[in-house]
Amino acid sequence: MKVIVCGAGQVGTTLARHLSSEANDVVVIDQSDDLIRRLDDSLDVRGIVGYASRPGVLEQAGAADADMIIAATVSDEVNMVACMVAHTLFHVPVKIARVRDQEYAADKWSALFGKDGLPIDVLISPEQEVARAIMRRLHAPGAIEMIELADNAIRLVGVRLGEQCPIINTPLRQLAALFPDLNIQVVGVVRDGRPFVPSDQDQLFPRDEVYFVADTLHVPRAMAAVGQDLPESHRVIIVGGGNIGRRLARIIEEEDRDISAMIIERDPEQAKEIAQRLARTTVLNGDAMDPDLLEEANASRADTIIAVTDHDETNILASLLAKRYGTKQAIALVTRPAYASLLQPLDIDVIINPRAITASTILQLIRRGRVRAVHSIGDSFGEIIDIEAMESSGIVGKPLSESKLPHGAIVGAIARDGKVIIPRSDTVIRPGDRVVLFATESVIKKVERIFAVSLEHF
Amino acid sequence: MQLNNIFAPNAVITALPASSKAQVLRALAEAAAVANDLDPQEIFEILRERERLGSTAIGEGVAIPHAKVPGLDHLVGWIAKLEQPLEFDAIDDKPVDLVVMLLAPESAGADHLRVLAQLSRMAKDHQRCAALRGCSSAEALWQTLTQEDERRAA
């Protein structure tokens, strides 16, 4: 597939890297000579210096035979015009624009992207998605990952197992017998930084990061069974009043009366501005690494610290420090993949990886089949895919054990007629079923083919 | 069903210039839309969505994109030879240079499936494909596509 990415900032670079790693033909446009040069050096993509909405620049980027344009420059307006030009002059089939200003996406103006509006198929707002991902973790204390699937009938949950966890040292196939209430399917395990898809002979050990799929209604019970049924947060400290921090505070103000939030922002001007914009949130101006300020923020009594500044290092240290002061849980935004492995032994409960979250929206459009959602899991571990099983595809009409799913792919759960089925080897998938499956990156293509319809599908 | 009722003599393209799968689908959608007074964008979108569910490139360089199109009242076929072979996400990963498109009415019964089966048999016939690839004129291409079929039917 040929993809044009406009904007070589963090979002554009993340997507370009992900797309080129899957053998797509990627062209990146940016105004900055310097950014393009750096990209050329590090990635297998073609860089073009220029203004992304200009027809001539898009033509040079090969818009005429592109399958997709992702406009992710810093300017909402440039992004929208770039999609418009790509559509009108070059017939690019799929147009994606990063739009930060929420007013453009407001329900009141939904006609803007309607049939007669701007030709944009998908709007992405990475900061908003990251803020939402953090909210999901806040509501699932103890979970390192929590993703709603199949219209929230099914959830993927990631947990880190403690020494006292009841389900450790037991082969997975025995779990159902030993814990009849525990209706989960373990789809992935990360042990000492090494990810694998477990077979039913495998056992779980303390400190394993375990990803399982369960009926949403059973999640509280499952969390208790894995020893992670912690109380929900009521007092949170947000470090960093940038785009993500502000959105998070706004979501909390608008949707969550039970949570009181405080923002620590270092820049006095920014702090003042945030204080004016938010109503219920306390804003402190200062350094989150300053013991006096942490005292003032009452860190010893806070439930969760959420560190979302632009600097990974600040986020990591602020989280650790707050926990030293008595904050119960720490969530830190960490962009550099290299840090992820270092952080394992440290006391940070949840690492939010904005790259993975940004990539997820795009993956849904790239994957073949009637895919409803895709989320990448771990650092290049694999993807959890929510897909509709089609009549005539290789997955339906026979027991799962005969469906030739490759090693590294596993069906987590099936939603059918409002019920959730945790599959066994003799489960038969029917047309119309919503299937939630996990696949490691190397087998995704094979999985797509098994779900592909046969030629006769009209 | 006879292919000369489905493929009009002018529904042939001997050298389609295109550099991507999307361009091929768009070109064929536009050609069929003009000939049948339909919306090219709509045909293109339906063809593209169908390809997403599973590629119609069935191997050996042949693809049979197909779609049910609102407003169409009969089966419509187009055949195109590509100027250069293209990546089409084929089952055998081989590039495609021969594309046969079939459009059917929304209310199609089973005829369209029979024609699709017929076309897919043709695509697996090496001699037949070689003959189609060897045609340099539109007329020859149409003759090869339709007449050979009559002879076999007879």
Coordinates of C-alpha atoms in Angstrom, one line a residue:
Chain A
M1 CA 0.0 0.0 0.0
K2 CA 1.2 3.5 -0.8
V3 CA 0.7 6.0 2.0
I4 CA 1.5 9.7 2.2
V5 CA 2.2 11.1 5.6
C6 CA 2.1 14.9 6.0
G7 CA 4.0 16.2 9.0
A8 CA 7.2 14.6 10.4
G9 CA 6.5 15.5 14.0
Q10 CA 6.0 12.8 16.7
V11 CA 2.6 11.6 15.3
G12 CA 3.7 11.5 11.7
T13 CA 7.0 9.8 12.5
T14 CA 5.3 7.2 14.6
L15 CA 2.9 6.3 11.9
A16 CA 5.6 6.4 9.1
R17 CA 7.7 4.0 11.1
H18 CA 4.8 1.7 11.8
L19 CA 3.7 1.7 8.2
S20 CA 7.1 1.2 6.7
S21 CA 7.9 -1.6 9.0
E22 CA 5.0 -3.5 7.3
A23 CA 6.4 -3.1 3.9
N24 CA 4.2 -0.2 2.9
D25 CA 5.5 2.4 0.5
V26 CA 5.6 5.5 2.6
V27 CA 6.3 9.1 1.6
V28 CA 6.6 11.8 4.3
I29 CA 6.1 15.5 3.6
D30 CA 7.3 18.2 6.0
Q31 CA 8.3 21.9 5.7
S32 CA 11.4 21.3 7.8
D33 CA 14.5 20.3 5.9
D34 CA 16.0 19.1 9.1
L35 CA 13.2 16.8 10.1
I36 CA 13.0 15.2 6.7
R37 CA 16.8 14.6 6.7
R38 CA 16.6 12.9 10.1
L39 CA 13.7 10.7 8.9
D40 CA 15.5 9.7 5.7
D41 CA 18.4 8.6 7.8
S42 CA 16.5 6.5 10.2
L43 CA 13.5 5.0 8.3
D44 CA 12.9 3.3 5.0
V45 CA 10.7 6.1 3.7
R46 CA 10.9 8.8 1.1
G47 CA 11.0 12.4 2.4
I48 CA 9.9 15.5 0.6
V49 CA 10.4 19.0 1.9
G50 CA 7.4 21.2 1.2
Y51 CA 4.0 22.5 2.2
A52 CA 1.7 19.5 2.6
S53 CA -1.5 21.1 1.2
R54 CA 0.1 22.3 -2.0
P55 CA -1.1 20.4 -5.1
G56 CA 2.4 20.4 -6.6
V57 CA 3.9 19.0 -3.5
L58 CA 1.3 16.2 -3.2
E59 CA 1.8 15.4 -6.9
Q60 CA 5.5 15.1 -6.3
A61 CA 4.8 12.8 -3.3
G62 CA 2.9 10.5 -5.7
A63 CA -0.7 11.3 -4.6
A64 CA -2.0 10.1 -8.0
D65 CA -1.4 6.5 -7.0
A66 CA -1.5 6.7 -3.2
D67 CA -4.0 4.5 -1.3
M68 CA -4.1 6.7 1.7
I69 CA -3.1 10.2 3.0
I70 CA -2.5 10.8 6.7
A71 CA -2.4 14.6 7.3
A72 CA -0.8 15.0 10.7
T73 CA 0.9 18.4 10.6
V74 CA 0.7 20.7 13.6
S75 CA -2.0 22.7 11.8
D76 CA -5.6 21.4 11.8
E77 CA -6.3 23.7 8.8
V78 CA -3.4 22.5 6.7
N79 CA -4.4 18.9 7.5
M80 CA -8.0 19.5 6.3
V81 CA -6.9 21.2 3.1
A82 CA -4.3 18.6 2.4
C83 CA -7.1 15.9 2.5
M84 CA -9.3 18.1 0.3
V85 CA -6.6 18.5 -2.3
A86 CA -5.7 14.8 -2.2
H87 CA -9.4 14.0 -2.8
T88 CA -10.3 16.5 -5.4
L89 CA -7.2 16.5 -7.6
F90 CA -5.8 13.0 -7.0
H91 CA -8.7 10.8 -5.9
V92 CA -6.8 9.4 -3.0
P93 CA -9.3 6.8 -1.6
V94 CA -8.7 7.1 2.1
K95 CA -8.1 10.4 3.9
I96 CA -7.2 10.8 7.5
A97 CA -6.6 14.2 9.2
R98 CA -5.3 15.0 12.6
V99 CA -7.6 17.6 14.1
R100 CA -6.8 18.8 17.6
D101 CA -9.3 21.6 18.0
Q102 CA -12.4 19.8 19.3
E103 CA -14.7 22.4 18.0
Y104 CA -14.3 21.0 14.5
A105 CA -15.4 17.6 15.7
A106 CA -18.3 18.8 17.8
D107 CA -21.6 17.0 17.3
K108 CA -23.2 20.4 16.5
W109 CA -21.1 20.7 13.4
S110 CA -21.0 17.1 12.4
A111 CA -22.1 18.0 8.8
L112 CA -18.6 19.4 8.3
F113 CA -17.3 15.9 7.6
G114 CA -20.6 14.5 6.3
K115 CA -21.4 13.5 2.7
D116 CA -21.3 17.0 1.3
G117 CA -18.7 18.2 3.7
L118 CA -14.9 17.9 3.8
P119 CA -13.7 14.6 2.2
I120 CA -12.1 13.2 5.3
D121 CA -12.8 9.6 6.4
V122 CA -11.3 9.6 9.8
L123 CA -10.3 12.3 12.2
I124 CA -7.5 11.5 14.6
S125 CA -6.7 13.4 17.8
P126 CA -3.8 11.6 19.4
E127 CA -3.8 13.8 22.6
Q128 CA -7.5 13.0 23.1
E129 CA -6.9 9.3 22.6
V130 CA -4.1 9.3 25.1
A131 CA -6.3 11.1 27.6
R132 CA -9.1 8.6 27.0
A133 CA -6.6 5.7 27.5
I134 CA -5.5 7.1 30.8
M135 CA -9.1 7.5 31.9
R136 CA -9.7 3.8 31.2
R137 CA -6.8 2.9 33.4
L138 CA -8.1 5.2 36.1
H139 CA -11.3 3.2 36.1
A140 CA -9.5 0.0 36.2
P141 CA -7.0 0.3 39.1
G142 CA -4.5 -2.6 39.0
A143 CA -4.7 -3.0 35.2
I144 CA -1.8 -2.0 33.1
E145 CA -4.1 -2.2 30.0
M146 CA -7.8 -2.0 29.6
I147 CA -9.5 -2.0 26.2
E148 CA -13.2 -2.1 25.3
L149 CA -14.0 -4.4 22.4
A150 CA -17.1 -5.6 20.6
D151 CA -19.3 -2.7 21.6
N152 CA -17.9 -3.1 25.2
A153 CA -19.3 -6.6 25.5
I154 CA -15.7 -7.9 25.7
R155 CA -12.6 -6.4 27.3
L156 CA -8.9 -7.0 27.0
V157 CA -7.2 -6.6 30.3
G158 CA -3.5 -6.5 31.1
V159 CA -2.3 -7.1 34.6
R160 CA 1.1 -7.7 36.3
L161 CA 0.8 -10.7 38.6
G162 CA 1.9 -10.4 42.2
E163 CA 3.6 -13.0 44.4
Q164 CA 0.4 -13.9 46.1
C165 CA -1.8 -14.1 42.9
P166 CA -4.0 -17.2 43.2
I167 CA -3.7 -18.3 39.6
I168 CA 0.1 -18.6 39.4
N169 CA 1.9 -21.9 39.0
T170 CA -1.1 -23.6 37.4
P171 CA -1.3 -24.8 33.8
L172 CA -3.8 -22.6 32.0
R173 CA -5.9 -25.5 30.9
Q174 CA -6.6 -26.3 34.6
L175 CA -7.7 -22.7 35.4
A176 CA -11.3 -23.3 34.3
A177 CA -11.6 -26.4 36.5
L178 CA -10.0 -24.8 39.5
F179 CA -11.7 -21.4 39.2
P180 CA -15.1 -22.2 37.6
D181 CA -16.1 -18.5 38.0
L182 CA -13.1 -17.3 36.1
N183 CA -14.2 -17.1 32.6
I184 CA -11.1 -15.7 30.9
Q185 CA -8.8 -16.5 28.0
V186 CA -5.1 -15.6 28.4
V187 CA -3.9 -14.3 25.0
G188 CA -0.4 -13.0 25.8
V189 CA 2.3 -13.0 28.4
V190 CA 5.3 -10.9 28.8
R191 CA 7.9 -12.6 31.0
D192 CA 11.2 -10.8 31.8
G193 CA 10.6 -8.6 28.7
R194 CA 10.0 -11.5 26.4
P195 CA 6.5 -11.7 24.9
F196 CA 4.8 -15.0 24.0
V197 CA 1.4 -16.4 23.3
P198 CA 0.8 -19.1 25.9
S199 CA -0.4 -22.6 25.1
D200 CA -2.8 -24.3 27.6
Q201 CA 0.2 -26.2 29.1
D202 CA 1.9 -22.9 30.1
Q203 CA 1.8 -21.6 33.7
L204 CA 1.8 -18.1 34.9
F205 CA 4.5 -16.8 37.3
P206 CA 4.7 -13.8 39.6
R207 CA 5.8 -10.6 37.8
D208 CA 4.4 -11.8 34.5
E209 CA 2.5 -9.2 32.5
V210 CA -0.6 -11.1 31.5
Y211 CA -3.1 -10.0 28.9
F212 CA -6.5 -11.7 29.0
V213 CA -9.8 -11.3 27.3
A214 CA -13.1 -11.6 29.3
D215 CA -16.8 -10.8 29.2
T216 CA -17.0 -7.2 30.4
L217 CA -19.4 -8.3 33.1
H218 CA -16.9 -10.7 34.5
V219 CA -14.0 -8.2 34.6
P220 CA -14.4 -7.2 38.3
R221 CA -14.4 -10.9 39.3
A222 CA -11.4 -11.6 37.1
M223 CA -9.5 -8.7 38.6
A224 CA -10.2 -10.1 42.1
A225 CA -9.0 -13.5 41.0
V226 CA -5.7 -12.1 39.7
G227 CA -5.3 -10.2 42.9
Q228 CA -5.8 -6.7 41.5
D229 CA -9.1 -5.5 42.8
L230 CA -8.0 -2.2 44.1
P231 CA -10.3 0.7 44.9
E232 CA -10.9 3.3 42.2
S233 CA -9.0 6.6 42.4
H234 CA -10.6 9.7 43.9
R235 CA -7.7 12.0 44.2
V236 CA -5.3 12.4 41.3
I237 CA -2.3 14.6 40.6
I238 CA -1.6 15.4 37.0
V239 CA 2.0 16.5 36.2
G240 CA 2.2 18.6 33.1
G241 CA -0.5 21.0 31.9
G242 CA 0.1 20.5 28.2
N243 CA -2.4 19.2 25.7
I244 CA -2.8 15.8 27.3
G245 CA -2.9 17.0 30.9
R246 CA -5.5 19.6 30.1
R247 CA -7.7 17.2 28.2
L248 CA -7.5 14.8 31.0
A249 CA -8.5 17.4 33.5
R250 CA -11.4 18.5 31.3
I251 CA -12.7 14.9 30.9
I252 CA -12.5 14.4 34.6
E253 CA -14.4 17.7 35.2
E254 CA -17.1 16.8 32.7
E255 CA -17.6 13.2 33.3
D256 CA -16.3 12.2 36.7
R257 CA -17.7 13.9 39.7
D258 CA -16.0 11.3 42.0
I259 CA -12.5 12.3 41.0
S260 CA -10.8 15.5 42.2
A261 CA -7.8 16.5 40.1
M262 CA -4.9 18.7 40.6
I263 CA -2.4 19.8 37.9
I264 CA 1.2 20.7 38.5
E265 CA 2.6 22.9 35.7
R266 CA 6.1 24.3 35.7
D267 CA 5.5 27.3 33.4
P268 CA 3.8 30.2 35.3
E269 CA 2.0 31.6 32.3
Q270 CA 0.7 28.2 31.3
A271 CA -0.4 27.5 34.8
K272 CA -2.3 30.7 34.9
E273 CA -4.0 30.0 31.6
I274 CA -5.0 26.5 32.7
A275 CA -6.4 27.8 35.9
Q276 CA -8.6 30.1 34.0
R277 CA -9.9 27.4 31.7
L278 CA -10.7 24.8 34.2
A279 CA -13.3 25.1 36.9
R280 CA -12.9 22.3 39.5
T281 CA -9.3 21.5 39.0
T282 CA -6.6 22.9 41.3
V283 CA -3.6 24.2 39.5
L284 CA -0.2 24.4 41.2
N285 CA 2.7 26.2 39.6
G286 CA 6.0 24.6 40.2
D287 CA 8.3 21.6 39.8
A288 CA 6.9 18.2 40.4
M289 CA 10.3 17.1 41.7
D290 CA 10.2 19.7 44.4
P291 CA 9.5 18.0 47.8
D292 CA 7.7 21.1 49.1
L293 CA 5.4 21.2 46.2
L294 CA 4.6 17.5 46.5
E295 CA 3.8 18.2 50.2
E296 CA 1.5 21.0 49.1
A297 CA -0.1 18.8 46.5
N298 CA -0.8 16.3 49.3
A299 CA 1.0 13.5 47.5
S300 CA 0.9 11.3 50.5
R301 CA -2.8 11.1 50.3
A302 CA -3.3 11.0 46.6
D303 CA -4.5 7.8 44.9
T304 CA -2.8 8.3 41.5
I305 CA -0.1 10.4 40.0
I306 CA -0.4 10.8 36.2
A307 CA 2.8 12.2 34.7
V308 CA 2.2 13.5 31.2
T309 CA 4.8 16.2 30.5
D310 CA 6.7 16.2 27.2
H311 CA 9.7 14.7 28.9
D312 CA 9.9 10.9 29.5
E313 CA 12.5 11.5 32.2
T314 CA 10.4 14.0 34.1
N315 CA 7.4 11.7 33.9
I316 CA 9.4 8.7 35.2
L317 CA 11.1 10.6 38.1
A318 CA 8.0 12.5 39.1
S319 CA 6.1 9.2 39.3
L320 CA 8.7 7.5 41.4
L321 CA 9.0 10.5 43.7
A322 CA 5.3 10.8 44.3
K323 CA 5.1 7.1 45.1
R324 CA 8.0 7.6 47.6
Y325 CA 5.8 10.2 49.2
G326 CA 2.9 7.8 49.5
T327 CA 0.8 8.1 46.3
K328 CA -0.7 4.7 45.7
Q329 CA -0.5 4.4 42.0
A330 CA 1.6 5.9 39.2
I331 CA 0.8 6.3 35.6
A332 CA 3.6 7.7 33.4
L333 CA 3.6 8.7 29.7
V334 CA 6.8 7.2 28.2
T335 CA 7.5 7.7 24.5
R336 CA 10.9 6.1 24.1
P337 CA 10.6 2.4 23.6
A338 CA 14.1 1.9 25.0
Y339 CA 12.9 3.0 28.4
A340 CA 10.1 0.4 28.6
S341 CA 12.5 -2.4 29.4
L342 CA 14.3 -0.4 32.1
L343 CA 11.1 0.5 33.8
Q344 CA 9.9 -3.0 34.5
P345 CA 11.6 -3.4 37.9
L346 CA 10.7 0.2 39.0
D347 CA 7.6 1.1 40.9
I348 CA 5.6 2.7 38.1
D349 CA 2.3 0.9 37.8
V350 CA 1.2 1.8 34.3
I351 CA 3.3 3.0 31.3
I352 CA 1.3 4.8 28.7
N353 CA 2.9 4.5 25.3
P354 CA 1.5 7.3 23.0
R355 CA 3.0 5.7 19.9
A356 CA 1.0 2.5 20.3
I357 CA -2.2 4.5 20.9
T358 CA -1.7 6.7 17.9
A359 CA -1.0 3.7 15.7
S360 CA -4.1 1.9 16.7
T361 CA -6.5 4.2 14.9
I362 CA -4.6 3.8 11.7
L363 CA -4.2 0.1 11.9
Q364 CA -7.9 -0.3 11.8
L365 CA -8.0 1.2 8.4
I366 CA -5.1 -0.8 7.1
R367 CA -6.1 -4.2 8.3
R368 CA -8.2 -6.2 5.8
G369 CA -11.6 -7.7 6.5
R370 CA -14.5 -6.2 8.4
V371 CA -12.3 -4.9 11.2
R372 CA -14.0 -2.9 13.9
A373 CA -11.0 -2.1 16.0
V374 CA -7.3 -2.8 16.3
H375 CA -5.1 -2.0 19.2
S376 CA -1.4 -2.7 19.3
I377 CA -0.3 -4.4 22.5
G378 CA 3.0 -4.1 24.3
D379 CA 6.1 -2.8 22.4
S380 CA 5.8 -4.6 19.0
F381 CA 4.2 -7.6 20.7
G382 CA 1.1 -7.9 18.5
E383 CA -2.4 -6.7 18.0
I384 CA -5.8 -7.3 19.5
I385 CA -8.2 -7.3 16.7
D386 CA -12.0 -7.0 16.8
I387 CA -13.3 -8.4 13.6
E388 CA -16.6 -9.7 12.1
A389 CA -16.5 -13.2 10.8
M390 CA -17.8 -13.3 7.2
E391 CA -19.8 -16.0 5.5
S392 CA -17.4 -18.0 3.2
S393 CA -14.3 -17.0 5.1
G394 CA -11.9 -19.7 6.3
I395 CA -12.7 -19.1 10.0
V396 CA -16.4 -20.0 10.0
G397 CA -18.3 -23.3 10.0
K398 CA -15.6 -25.5 11.6
P399 CA -14.2 -26.1 15.0
L400 CA -11.4 -23.6 15.9
S401 CA -8.9 -26.5 16.2
E402 CA -9.3 -27.0 12.4
S403 CA -9.3 -23.4 11.4
K404 CA -5.5 -23.3 10.7
L405 CA -4.9 -20.3 12.8
P406 CA -1.2 -19.9 12.8
H407 CA 0.9 -20.3 15.9
G408 CA 1.0 -16.9 17.6
A409 CA -2.7 -16.2 17.0
I410 CA -5.4 -17.0 19.4
V411 CA -9.1 -16.3 19.6
G412 CA -9.9 -14.6 22.9
A413 CA -13.7 -14.3 22.9
I414 CA -16.7 -14.3 20.6
A415 CA -19.7 -12.0 20.9
R416 CA -22.8 -13.6 19.5
D417 CA -26.4 -12.4 20.0
G418 CA -25.6 -10.4 23.0
K419 CA -23.7 -13.2 24.6
V420 CA -20.0 -13.6 25.1
I421 CA -18.4 -17.0 24.4
I422 CA -14.9 -17.9 25.6
P423 CA -13.8 -20.3 23.0
R424 CA -12.6 -23.9 23.4
S425 CA -11.0 -26.0 20.7
D426 CA -14.4 -27.3 19.5
T427 CA -16.1 -23.9 19.3
V428 CA -17.5 -23.2 15.9
I429 CA -17.5 -19.6 14.7
R430 CA -20.6 -18.5 12.8
P431 CA -21.0 -15.8 10.2
G432 CA -21.8 -12.5 11.9
D433 CA -19.9 -13.3 15.1
R434 CA -17.7 -10.6 16.5
V435 CA -14.4 -12.2 17.1
V436 CA -11.8 -10.8 19.4
L437 CA -8.4 -12.3 18.7
F438 CA -4.8 -11.6 19.4
A439 CA -2.1 -12.0 16.8
T440 CA 1.6 -11.4 17.1
E441 CA 3.0 -9.1 14.4
S442 CA 4.5 -11.8 12.3
V443 CA 1.3 -13.7 11.8
I444 CA -1.1 -10.9 11.2
K445 CA -1.1 -11.3 7.4
K446 CA -1.9 -15.0 7.8
V447 CA -4.8 -14.2 10.1
E448 CA -6.1 -11.7 7.6
R449 CA -6.2 -14.4 5.0
I450 CA -8.1 -16.8 7.1
F451 CA -10.7 -14.1 7.7
A452 CA -10.8 -13.2 4.0
V453 CA -14.0 -14.0 2.1
S454 CA -13.7 -16.4 -0.8
L455 CA -14.0 -15.2 -4.4
E456 CA -17.7 -15.9 -4.6
H457 CA -18.5 -13.2 -2.1
F458 CA -20.3 -10.4 -3.9
Chain B
M1 CA -24.7 -17.5 -19.7
Q2 CA -22.8 -16.2 -22.8
L3 CA -20.1 -13.7 -22.1
N4 CA -20.8 -11.7 -25.3
N5 CA -24.1 -10.6 -23.6
I6 CA -22.2 -9.4 -20.6
F7 CA -19.0 -7.9 -22.2
A8 CA -19.9 -5.3 -24.7
P9 CA -17.4 -5.1 -27.7
N10 CA -16.2 -1.7 -26.4
A11 CA -15.8 -3.0 -22.8
V12 CA -12.2 -3.9 -23.3
I13 CA -9.0 -2.0 -22.5
T14 CA -5.9 -3.4 -24.2
A15 CA -3.3 -1.4 -22.2
L16 CA -4.6 0.2 -19.1
P17 CA -2.0 2.6 -17.7
A18 CA -2.0 2.4 -13.9
S19 CA 0.5 2.3 -11.1
S20 CA -1.7 1.0 -8.3
K21 CA -4.6 -1.4 -7.5
A22 CA -6.7 1.6 -6.6
Q23 CA -6.1 3.2 -10.0
V24 CA -7.1 0.1 -11.8
L25 CA -10.3 -0.1 -9.9
R26 CA -11.0 3.6 -10.4
A27 CA -10.4 3.4 -14.1
L28 CA -12.7 0.4 -14.6
A29 CA -15.3 2.0 -12.3
E30 CA -15.2 5.1 -14.4
A31 CA -15.4 3.3 -17.7
A32 CA -18.4 1.2 -16.6
A33 CA -20.1 4.2 -15.0
V34 CA -19.9 6.2 -18.3
A35 CA -21.2 3.4 -20.3
N36 CA -24.1 2.6 -18.0
D37 CA -24.9 6.1 -16.6
L38 CA -23.8 5.3 -13.0
D39 CA -21.8 7.0 -10.3
P40 CA -18.2 6.1 -10.7
Q41 CA -17.3 7.0 -7.1
E42 CA -19.9 4.6 -5.8
I43 CA -18.8 1.7 -8.0
F44 CA -15.2 2.4 -7.0
E45 CA -16.0 2.4 -3.3
I46 CA -17.9 -0.9 -3.5
L47 CA -15.1 -2.5 -5.4
R48 CA -12.6 -1.3 -3.0
E49 CA -14.6 -2.4 0.1
R50 CA -14.9 -5.8 -1.5
E51 CA -11.2 -6.1 -2.0
R52 CA -10.7 -5.2 1.6
L53 CA -12.7 -8.2 2.7
G54 CA -10.5 -10.5 0.5
S55 CA -8.6 -9.9 -2.6
T56 CA -10.1 -11.0 -5.9
A57 CA -6.7 -11.6 -7.4
I58 CA -7.0 -15.4 -7.7
G59 CA -3.5 -16.2 -8.8
E60 CA -1.4 -16.4 -12.0
G61 CA -1.7 -12.7 -12.6
V62 CA -5.5 -12.6 -12.9
A63 CA -7.9 -10.6 -10.8
I64 CA -11.7 -10.6 -11.0
P65 CA -13.0 -7.6 -9.0
H66 CA -16.7 -7.6 -8.7
A67 CA -19.5 -5.8 -7.0
K68 CA -23.3 -5.4 -6.7
V69 CA -24.1 -1.9 -7.9
P70 CA -27.3 0.0 -7.1
G71 CA -29.2 1.2 -10.2
L72 CA -27.7 -1.4 -12.5
D73 CA -30.3 -3.7 -14.2
H74 CA -28.1 -6.2 -16.0
L75 CA -24.7 -7.9 -15.6
V76 CA -21.8 -5.7 -16.9
G77 CA -18.3 -7.0 -17.6
W78 CA -15.1 -5.3 -18.5
I79 CA -11.7 -6.7 -19.3
A80 CA -8.4 -4.9 -19.1
K81 CA -4.8 -5.7 -19.8
L82 CA -2.5 -3.6 -17.7
E83 CA 0.4 -1.8 -19.2
Q84 CA 2.5 -3.0 -16.3
P85 CA 1.9 -5.8 -13.8
L86 CA 0.8 -4.6 -10.4
E87 CA 0.8 -5.8 -6.8
F88 CA -2.8 -6.8 -6.1
D89 CA -2.5 -8.7 -2.8
A90 CA -2.9 -11.9 -4.7
I91 CA -3.3 -15.3 -3.1
D92 CA 0.0 -16.4 -4.7
D93 CA 1.6 -12.9 -4.2
K94 CA 2.2 -12.6 -8.0
P95 CA 1.5 -9.3 -9.6
V96 CA -1.6 -8.9 -11.7
D97 CA -1.7 -7.9 -15.4
L98 CA -5.1 -9.2 -16.5
V99 CA -8.2 -7.8 -14.8
V100 CA -11.8 -8.9 -15.5
M101 CA -14.4 -6.8 -13.7
L102 CA -18.0 -8.0 -13.2
L103 CA -20.8 -5.8 -12.0
A104 CA -24.2 -7.1 -11.0
P105 CA -27.5 -5.6 -10.1
E106 CA -28.3 -5.4 -6.4
S107 CA -31.2 -7.9 -6.9
A108 CA -29.1 -10.4 -8.8
G109 CA -30.2 -14.0 -8.4
A110 CA -27.6 -16.6 -9.1
D111 CA -26.6 -15.7 -12.7
H112 CA -23.8 -13.5 -11.4
L113 CA -22.3 -16.3 -9.4
R114 CA -22.5 -18.6 -12.4
V115 CA -20.6 -16.0 -14.5
L116 CA -18.1 -15.5 -11.8
A117 CA -17.5 -19.2 -11.6
Q118 CA -17.1 -19.2 -15.4
L119 CA -14.6 -16.4 -15.3
S120 CA -12.7 -18.0 -12.5
R121 CA -12.4 -21.2 -14.6
M122 CA -11.2 -19.2 -17.5
A123 CA -8.6 -17.5 -15.2
K124 CA -7.2 -20.9 -14.3
D125 CA -6.9 -22.0 -17.9
H126 CA -3.3 -21.2 -18.8
Q127 CA -3.8 -21.4 -22.6
R128 CA -6.8 -19.2 -22.5
C129 CA -5.0 -16.6 -20.4
A130 CA -2.0 -16.7 -22.7
A131 CA -4.3 -16.1 -25.7
L132 CA -5.9 -13.1 -23.9
R133 CA -2.5 -11.7 -23.0
G134 CA -1.3 -12.1 -26.6
C135 CA -4.1 -10.0 -28.1
S136 CA -3.0 -6.5 -29.1
S137 CA -6.2 -5.1 -30.5
A138 CA -9.4 -4.5 -28.6
E139 CA -11.3 -6.5 -31.2
A140 CA -9.0 -9.5 -30.8
L141 CA -9.3 -9.3 -27.0
W142 CA -13.1 -9.2 -27.1
Q143 CA -13.2 -12.1 -29.7
T144 CA -10.8 -14.2 -27.6
L145 CA -12.8 -13.5 -24.5
T146 CA -16.2 -14.3 -25.9
Q147 CA -15.9 -16.6 -28.9
E148 CA -13.7 -19.2 -27.3
D149 CA -16.4 -19.5 -24.7
E150 CA -19.1 -20.1 -27.3
R151 CA -17.0 -22.8 -28.9
R152 CA -16.7 -24.6 -25.5
A153 CA -20.3 -24.1 -24.7
A154 CA -21.2 -25.7 -28.1

